[in-house]
């Protein structure tokens, strides 16, 4: 068998690495040898293009099933859970630990990843096709996909294996060459590390819920752009509604659990937890897409706060429904009762292009921590971190669990280094899923996530949890997400970062370079009111505002 294969390789004048790829395929698929013998030119023909991924399904929510008789509540159904599994884009995700960190990386099972970096320059007469034994191999003149995939051998004028091969199959982490940091697509200059470390970054912030009409206009323009369709999740938020929960004295009730049920089907399609102001958003078109064409629909809203419950009917012809429970708000804060616990996750893109910003982000977090600990009404702080890169990098996600040892956490955070990446999109989706669904969030606490990145999410990975699904899960848990756009995010990454913040009632924050805050805002499609400050102050203000609203001190 191997003598015949070697003879065939000599007749095709294959390079040694191309020979290695075909020998590996021959060992697993004897029919390939027979096909090659019958038609020696078959190996030089490019494989058919991989079909485009199917349109994304509507976001999935935890379904409580039938709400049943009056003594049964949809609130008692299954709690929302994350949708991520053990594979991503046909690559096995393996988990390990290093100290407090939990590391998830893509690992194959048997063979070669892309032959990236091992071939000669791109102009070489023949380059090897990619070989993907688990996943996809790209290189040469074709793409191999599936459990056994061999890209075609690129002949003169077609070979592009030198530096373009990328394997997400077995051995991807070892075979993929480190790629240079990308520059901002806008061409905007980045600060030197010395400048970034010496003074806080300037930034702007906007609230897309406060200027909701302008946000809807931005989404409409995004929907019309063909170049954004591969990095954007199109969902209908036009029929935004609010559920307000108060105690008998009219005080807002934060942390109240909500389930919205369609009486026609007894299906609980939407879950939420009220934020510090006692308000939770409700998006009928996301929770009940079957009713999306109806201008108004009636739902049953169930609410629970510390065991006190109520049911009310809500017609979406109204913008909001207010529910009063026969209970009293539990006091929080120093001198009033139990101290407020504030849990914060820092969700950070650590690919190579983030090197300049990461140095400043670490300084910002240290500064914010010191200022929070100096507050008179200081909460019990618990910090966690989720770092994300991409398949083929040292890790897809790297997670530090919640801790109240802020000194140790700050020390761990200072060890973060930027590396990897190479293509533009990154595993933002995986990072969000880990931050929202996989962290050990506590009950009855204020919950914040700061998402920091300079690239859009991969929307082409099979088995991924899309960012809108994670945002919907965050609403169910009462988690507010503030998005921070580093240089290079716009225009492709701006829609997803703005959507995540808007859905969870967070702010969209963007780092500003060049001294013109309005020009920077316009590059992200922001045309409404923008608050300008340094990044340290903006992050501190968002955390301080959450503390104030939870402890009843908000103006």
XYZ file of C-alpha atoms in Angstrom:
555
model
C 0.000 0.000 0.000
C 2.688 2.535 0.972
C 4.907 1.603 -2.012
C 2.034 2.441 -4.352
C 1.376 5.711 -2.530
C 5.054 6.768 -2.621
C 5.124 6.025 -6.355
C 2.108 8.249 -6.807
C 3.754 11.014 -4.787
C 6.882 10.892 -6.951
C 4.764 11.131 -10.100
C 3.080 14.241 -8.666
C 6.432 15.748 -7.552
C 5.002 16.395 -4.087
C 6.831 18.321 -1.392
C 7.751 16.300 1.729
C 5.042 17.917 3.838
C 2.450 17.367 1.151
C 3.541 13.742 1.078
C 3.106 13.545 4.851
C -0.441 14.896 4.565
C -1.446 12.419 1.864
C 0.198 9.478 3.649
C -1.781 10.308 6.775
C -4.987 10.433 4.785
C -4.065 7.180 2.980
C -3.577 5.386 6.276
C -7.093 6.239 7.373
C -8.919 6.216 4.044
C -7.717 3.476 1.656
C -10.312 4.571 -0.907
C -8.371 7.812 -1.377
C -5.429 5.762 -2.693
C -7.669 3.982 -5.185
C -9.200 7.245 -6.359
C -5.759 8.829 -6.788
C -4.510 5.804 -8.746
C -7.496 5.975 -11.076
C -7.091 9.708 -11.601
C -3.612 11.056 -10.678
C -4.785 14.629 -11.289
C -7.600 14.389 -8.767
C -5.393 15.577 -5.929
C -4.686 18.835 -7.747
C -8.347 19.774 -8.071
C -9.703 22.117 -5.403
C -12.457 20.758 -3.203
C -15.903 22.365 -3.392
C -16.254 25.441 -1.254
C -17.590 24.898 2.235
C -21.268 25.906 2.239
C -22.166 29.074 4.127
C -23.444 28.482 7.660
C -27.203 28.292 8.071
C -28.962 31.350 9.478
C -28.782 31.576 13.251
C -31.830 30.288 15.133
C -33.723 32.593 17.440
C -32.090 33.001 20.875
C -32.943 30.104 23.173
C -34.374 30.643 26.601
C -34.870 28.243 29.468
C -38.403 26.904 28.983
C -40.398 26.279 32.134
C -42.984 24.363 30.170
C -46.618 24.557 31.188
C -47.407 26.881 34.061
C -50.201 24.488 34.982
C -52.904 25.098 37.577
C -53.103 28.213 39.733
C -50.975 26.664 42.470
C -48.101 26.054 40.043
C -45.707 28.774 38.959
C -43.468 29.080 35.933
C -41.001 30.717 38.353
C -40.418 27.257 39.825
C -39.288 25.875 36.463
C -35.725 25.292 35.406
C -33.316 28.169 35.910
C -31.538 29.470 32.789
C -28.350 27.670 31.896
C -25.535 28.194 29.421
C -25.555 26.462 26.072
C -21.842 25.829 25.536
C -20.682 22.238 25.164
C -17.457 20.281 24.971
C -16.812 21.126 21.317
C -16.493 24.342 19.376
C -16.483 24.288 15.580
C -15.806 20.520 15.694
C -12.782 21.055 17.939
C -12.718 19.371 21.341
C -12.422 21.887 24.166
C -10.262 20.566 26.989
C -10.104 22.077 30.463
C -7.101 22.365 32.769
C -6.091 24.559 35.685
C -3.104 26.700 36.623
C -3.366 28.004 40.150
C -6.707 29.779 40.501
C -7.189 29.993 36.727
C -9.329 27.529 34.750
C -8.085 27.233 31.169
C -10.113 26.018 28.186
C -8.283 25.356 24.937
C -9.086 23.680 21.652
C -7.454 20.281 21.276
C -7.624 17.703 18.494
C -7.285 13.971 18.786
C -4.934 12.570 16.170
C -2.957 14.254 13.434
C -1.941 17.610 12.027
C -3.493 21.008 12.300
C -2.887 23.478 9.480
C 0.669 23.408 8.204
C 0.933 27.125 8.965
C 4.467 28.448 9.156
C 6.109 25.197 8.012
C 6.035 25.807 4.289
C 8.125 28.161 2.192
C 7.018 31.619 1.096
C 3.646 32.098 -0.537
C 5.253 32.330 -3.971
C 6.534 28.735 -3.796
C 5.522 26.627 -6.854
C 3.770 23.989 -4.694
C 2.298 24.280 -1.246
C 0.588 21.673 0.851
C -3.158 21.649 1.309
C -4.377 21.822 4.902
C -5.170 18.556 6.646
C -7.936 18.524 9.266
C -8.474 15.178 10.962
C -10.884 16.789 13.416
C -12.329 20.026 12.162
C -11.059 22.044 9.224
C -7.716 22.319 7.451
C -7.149 25.240 5.102
C -4.173 25.783 2.825
C -2.867 25.266 -0.659
C -5.778 25.591 -3.051
C -8.569 24.055 -1.048
C -10.289 23.416 2.245
C -10.669 20.054 3.942
C -13.531 19.824 6.398
C -15.009 17.033 8.466
C -13.520 14.159 10.391
C -10.987 13.549 7.601
C -10.354 16.561 5.396
C -7.462 17.040 2.978
C -7.142 20.343 1.141
C -5.980 20.042 -2.442
C -2.372 20.401 -3.491
C -1.827 23.909 -4.858
C -0.061 23.905 -8.219
C 1.785 26.851 -9.721
C -0.388 29.928 -9.422
C -2.711 28.289 -6.883
C -0.582 27.377 -3.890
C -1.081 29.668 -0.895
C 0.067 27.485 1.952
C 2.923 29.666 3.182
C 1.414 31.442 6.176
C -2.210 31.034 5.158
C -2.823 27.532 6.398
C -4.665 27.394 9.722
C -5.742 24.186 11.378
C -8.474 23.920 13.931
C -8.180 20.165 14.030
C -5.821 18.040 16.037
C -2.605 19.682 17.041
C -3.956 23.158 16.276
C -2.361 24.744 19.306
C 1.072 23.427 18.481
C 1.002 23.824 14.728
C -0.438 27.332 14.496
C 2.249 29.970 14.237
C 1.970 33.079 16.366
C 0.682 35.876 14.188
C 1.590 39.539 14.377
C -0.675 41.971 16.124
C -3.132 43.556 13.758
C -3.379 47.314 13.480
C -6.616 49.173 13.893
C -8.578 48.951 10.625
C -9.349 52.644 10.941
C -5.649 53.487 10.755
C -5.946 55.455 13.968
C -2.643 55.654 15.900
C -2.312 53.692 19.119
C -0.566 55.158 22.153
C 2.893 53.936 22.999
C 3.040 51.713 26.127
C 4.795 54.466 28.065
C 1.988 56.921 27.337
C -0.697 54.341 28.099
C 0.812 53.603 31.505
C 1.492 57.193 32.494
C -2.002 58.673 32.162
C -5.567 57.364 32.022
C -7.069 56.766 28.617
C -9.695 59.202 27.427
C -13.071 57.612 26.770
C -16.668 58.369 25.937
C -19.856 56.692 27.143
C -23.395 56.560 25.813
C -26.652 54.976 26.969
C -28.477 53.428 24.012
C -31.586 52.894 26.138
C -31.790 56.590 26.929
C -31.620 57.473 23.216
C -33.488 54.398 22.030
C -34.806 55.846 18.764
C -31.288 56.685 17.642
C -30.198 53.159 18.546
C -33.005 51.652 16.446
C -31.907 53.824 13.528
C -28.338 52.560 13.985
C -29.567 48.941 13.948
C -31.514 49.585 10.757
C -28.419 50.983 9.052
C -26.394 48.014 10.320
C -28.965 45.619 8.906
C -28.529 47.174 5.461
C -24.739 46.701 5.399
C -23.700 43.482 3.705
C -20.161 43.707 5.145
C -21.506 43.393 8.719
C -23.759 40.372 8.300
C -21.067 37.878 9.244
C -20.358 39.531 12.620
C -23.822 40.689 13.619
C -26.830 38.953 15.188
C -30.046 40.482 13.894
C -32.755 40.519 16.582
C -35.852 42.663 16.902
C -35.805 44.937 19.959
C -38.254 47.542 18.675
C -41.014 46.420 21.045
C -38.969 47.025 24.182
C -41.061 46.807 27.358
C -40.304 47.217 31.077
C -41.511 45.366 34.169
C -41.353 47.445 37.363
C -41.522 45.796 40.788
C -42.131 47.771 44.009
C -42.840 47.066 47.661
C -45.947 48.229 49.536
C -44.284 51.590 50.271
C -43.438 52.236 46.644
C -39.729 51.387 46.984
C -38.087 49.542 44.073
C -37.340 45.873 44.677
C -33.975 44.823 43.210
C -33.294 41.146 42.651
C -36.957 40.186 42.127
C -37.353 37.143 39.881
C -39.695 37.382 36.891
C -41.206 34.872 34.461
C -43.358 35.939 31.505
C -45.853 33.347 30.250
C -47.915 33.210 27.062
C -51.405 32.141 28.278
C -52.206 30.618 24.883
C -49.437 28.030 25.189
C -48.564 28.193 28.912
C -44.957 28.655 27.815
C -42.561 30.779 29.860
C -40.546 32.414 27.086
C -38.862 35.193 29.054
C -37.110 35.346 32.402
C -35.577 38.323 34.136
C -34.267 39.579 37.453
C -34.836 43.219 38.342
C -31.822 45.502 38.494
C -31.094 47.856 41.372
C -33.923 50.227 40.391
C -36.508 47.430 40.498
C -36.865 47.400 36.686
C -36.287 44.572 34.198
C -36.531 44.740 30.397
C -38.815 42.498 28.360
C -38.423 41.884 24.604
C -41.516 40.026 23.291
C -40.026 39.392 19.829
C -37.060 37.575 21.389
C -38.976 35.619 24.020
C -42.023 34.879 21.867
C -41.019 35.111 18.193
C -44.275 33.413 17.197
C -46.071 36.608 18.294
C -43.652 39.030 16.627
C -46.132 40.085 13.932
C -48.795 41.063 16.438
C -48.830 44.756 17.430
C -50.013 43.794 20.897
C -50.277 40.582 22.841
C -51.275 39.654 26.378
C -48.939 37.830 28.717
C -49.006 36.677 32.308
C -46.194 38.085 34.437
C -45.115 36.218 37.572
C -42.943 37.929 40.177
C -41.199 36.647 43.312
C -39.274 38.615 45.939
C -38.079 36.658 48.961
C -41.059 34.282 48.734
C -43.713 36.960 48.219
C -45.374 36.405 44.856
C -47.881 37.914 42.484
C -49.346 37.342 39.031
C -50.599 40.089 36.734
C -51.728 40.332 33.130
C -49.731 42.562 30.815
C -50.735 43.710 27.353
C -47.758 44.852 25.312
C -49.780 47.725 23.901
C -48.536 49.391 27.085
C -44.850 50.295 27.426
C -44.524 49.060 31.007
C -46.332 47.242 33.764
C -45.915 48.058 37.460
C -46.351 45.329 40.060
C -46.630 45.989 43.804
C -45.818 43.187 46.235
C -47.109 43.055 49.801
C -43.645 43.133 51.326
C -40.939 45.547 52.446
C -37.606 46.055 50.780
C -34.730 44.565 52.764
C -32.345 47.396 53.737
C -28.821 47.214 52.349
C -25.720 49.207 53.107
C -23.759 50.372 56.121
C -25.956 51.398 59.031
C -29.129 50.105 57.373
C -28.826 46.354 57.427
C -26.809 43.678 55.685
C -23.965 45.064 53.559
C -24.431 45.067 49.817
C -22.396 42.490 47.928
C -21.188 43.679 44.530
C -19.849 41.086 42.093
C -17.849 42.282 39.090
C -16.446 40.226 36.206
C -13.757 41.746 33.971
C -14.157 40.115 30.554
C -11.065 40.957 28.490
C -9.818 40.197 24.982
C -6.133 39.298 25.481
C -5.114 38.731 21.853
C -1.970 40.422 20.558
C -3.635 43.546 19.187
C -4.813 44.430 22.706
C -1.262 44.778 24.072
C -1.296 48.568 24.404
C -4.757 48.778 25.947
C -4.243 45.888 28.391
C -1.414 47.747 30.113
C -3.777 50.644 30.779
C -6.787 48.446 31.602
C -4.789 46.805 34.391
C -3.868 50.224 35.759
C -7.514 51.318 35.516
C -8.757 48.320 37.493
C -6.180 48.890 40.231
C -7.177 52.536 40.505
C -10.916 51.740 40.567
C -10.415 49.115 43.280
C -8.620 51.592 45.511
C -11.334 54.199 45.045
C -14.116 51.708 45.808
C -12.428 50.588 49.003
C -12.284 54.216 50.097
C -16.056 54.754 49.834
C -17.921 55.536 53.027
C -20.691 53.140 51.987
C -18.301 50.444 50.874
C -19.867 47.203 49.608
C -18.473 43.723 49.986
C -16.577 43.411 46.697
C -16.063 40.150 44.836
C -14.031 40.204 41.626
C -13.578 37.645 38.852
C -11.968 37.667 35.417
C -12.642 35.946 32.110
C -9.917 36.283 29.470
C -10.609 35.182 25.916
C -8.640 34.622 22.726
C -9.543 32.144 19.971
C -9.227 28.608 18.668
C -5.610 27.799 17.910
C -4.295 30.186 20.585
C -2.914 29.224 23.997
C -6.489 29.297 25.272
C -10.028 30.039 24.169
C -11.005 31.244 27.653
C -9.125 31.582 30.925
C -11.259 32.106 34.021
C -10.435 33.356 37.514
C -13.344 32.609 39.896
C -14.921 35.153 42.219
C -12.826 36.148 45.201
C -13.004 38.774 47.927
C -9.208 38.757 48.245
C -8.760 41.838 46.079
C -5.040 42.077 46.673
C -4.462 38.561 45.369
C -6.843 39.200 42.474
C -5.026 42.394 41.476
C -1.752 40.484 41.594
C -3.182 37.774 39.313
C -4.528 40.410 36.956
C -1.120 42.054 36.589
C 0.209 38.817 35.062
C -2.091 39.129 32.046
C -0.228 39.411 28.757
C -1.536 39.945 25.231
C -0.679 37.318 22.633
C -2.166 35.243 19.831
C -5.031 36.214 17.575
C -4.263 36.957 13.953
C -7.615 36.869 12.199
C -9.957 39.740 12.981
C -12.872 38.091 14.875
C -12.173 36.504 18.266
C -14.053 34.194 20.643
C -16.123 36.978 22.208
C -19.084 34.604 22.296
C -17.186 32.069 24.379
C -16.021 34.754 26.785
C -19.562 36.046 27.295
C -20.930 32.548 27.843
C -18.317 31.878 30.514
C -18.940 35.234 32.227
C -22.726 34.961 32.247
C -23.524 31.257 32.541
C -20.465 29.588 34.066
C -19.530 31.882 36.939
C -20.812 31.216 40.458
C -22.983 34.314 40.759
C -24.591 34.789 44.177
C -28.261 35.483 44.839
C -29.363 38.919 45.979
C -26.216 40.707 44.807
C -25.477 43.530 42.391
C -23.888 42.003 39.285
C -21.727 43.740 36.676
C -19.622 42.647 33.707
C -17.146 44.899 31.907
C -16.520 43.549 28.395
C -13.287 44.941 26.911
C -12.200 44.158 23.354
C -11.173 45.389 19.917
C -12.673 42.715 17.643
C -16.110 41.336 16.753
C -17.206 37.821 17.706
C -16.761 34.777 15.499
C -20.266 34.100 14.199
C -19.183 31.177 12.004
C -18.287 28.666 14.752
C -20.545 25.641 15.048
C -21.730 24.851 18.577
C -21.089 28.386 19.832
C -23.309 30.395 22.208
C -24.137 33.591 20.363
C -23.782 36.910 22.121
C -27.494 37.785 22.130
C -28.222 34.455 23.842
C -25.716 35.370 26.543
C -27.217 38.848 26.886
C -30.677 37.313 27.336
C -29.181 34.986 29.960
C -27.673 38.016 31.693
C -31.119 39.669 31.910
C -32.477 36.462 33.452
C -29.803 36.632 36.163
C -29.889 40.409 36.697
C -26.397 40.950 35.251
C -25.647 44.333 33.695
C -22.958 44.368 30.982
C -20.966 47.498 30.152
C -19.067 47.191 26.853
C -15.708 48.946 26.402
C -14.560 49.317 22.796
C -10.804 49.501 22.284
C -9.281 50.935 19.108
C -9.953 48.857 16.018
C -13.374 47.574 17.092
C -15.320 49.755 14.689
C -17.085 49.255 12.414
C -17.541 45.472 12.533
C -17.411 44.992 16.286
C -19.482 48.010 17.286
C -22.936 46.443 16.625
C -22.378 43.431 18.890
C -20.806 45.458 21.702
C -23.610 48.022 21.578
C -26.313 45.339 21.444
C -24.980 43.497 24.485
C -24.887 46.700 26.533
C -28.320 47.862 25.385
C -30.065 44.538 26.037
C -28.732 44.378 29.605
C -29.238 48.108 30.344
C -25.508 48.766 30.391
C -23.452 51.550 28.820
C -21.435 51.490 25.615
C -18.000 52.926 26.407
C -15.346 53.623 23.786
C -11.693 54.531 24.212
C -10.936 57.745 22.365
C -7.782 58.568 20.393
C -7.073 61.768 18.527
C -8.722 64.352 20.777
C -12.137 64.513 19.084
C -14.721 62.643 21.141
C -17.569 63.248 18.673
C -15.510 61.913 15.770
C -14.645 58.808 17.787
C -18.312 58.339 18.691
C -19.361 58.673 15.054
C -17.017 55.832 14.034
C -19.058 53.555 16.325
C -22.302 54.908 14.884
C -23.073 56.939 18.018
C -24.738 60.220 17.170
C -26.546 61.015 20.409
C -25.400 62.361 23.781
C -21.901 61.253 24.801
C -20.263 61.741 28.170
C -16.497 62.273 27.921
C -14.063 61.510 30.730
C -11.029 59.365 31.397
C -11.601 55.622 31.435
C -10.834 55.279 35.163
C -13.593 57.726 36.068
C -16.151 56.228 33.686
C -15.638 52.685 35.038
C -15.741 53.941 38.629
C -18.928 55.921 37.939
C -20.731 52.861 36.569
C -19.834 50.783 39.633
C -20.656 53.636 42.034
C -24.026 54.174 40.320
C -24.864 50.483 40.790
C -23.991 50.689 44.485
C -26.152 53.785 44.929
C -29.202 52.360 43.209
C -29.022 49.078 45.149
C -28.678 50.856 48.485
C -31.445 53.354 47.683
C -29.142 56.381 47.442
C -29.588 57.109 43.761
C -30.982 60.557 43.056
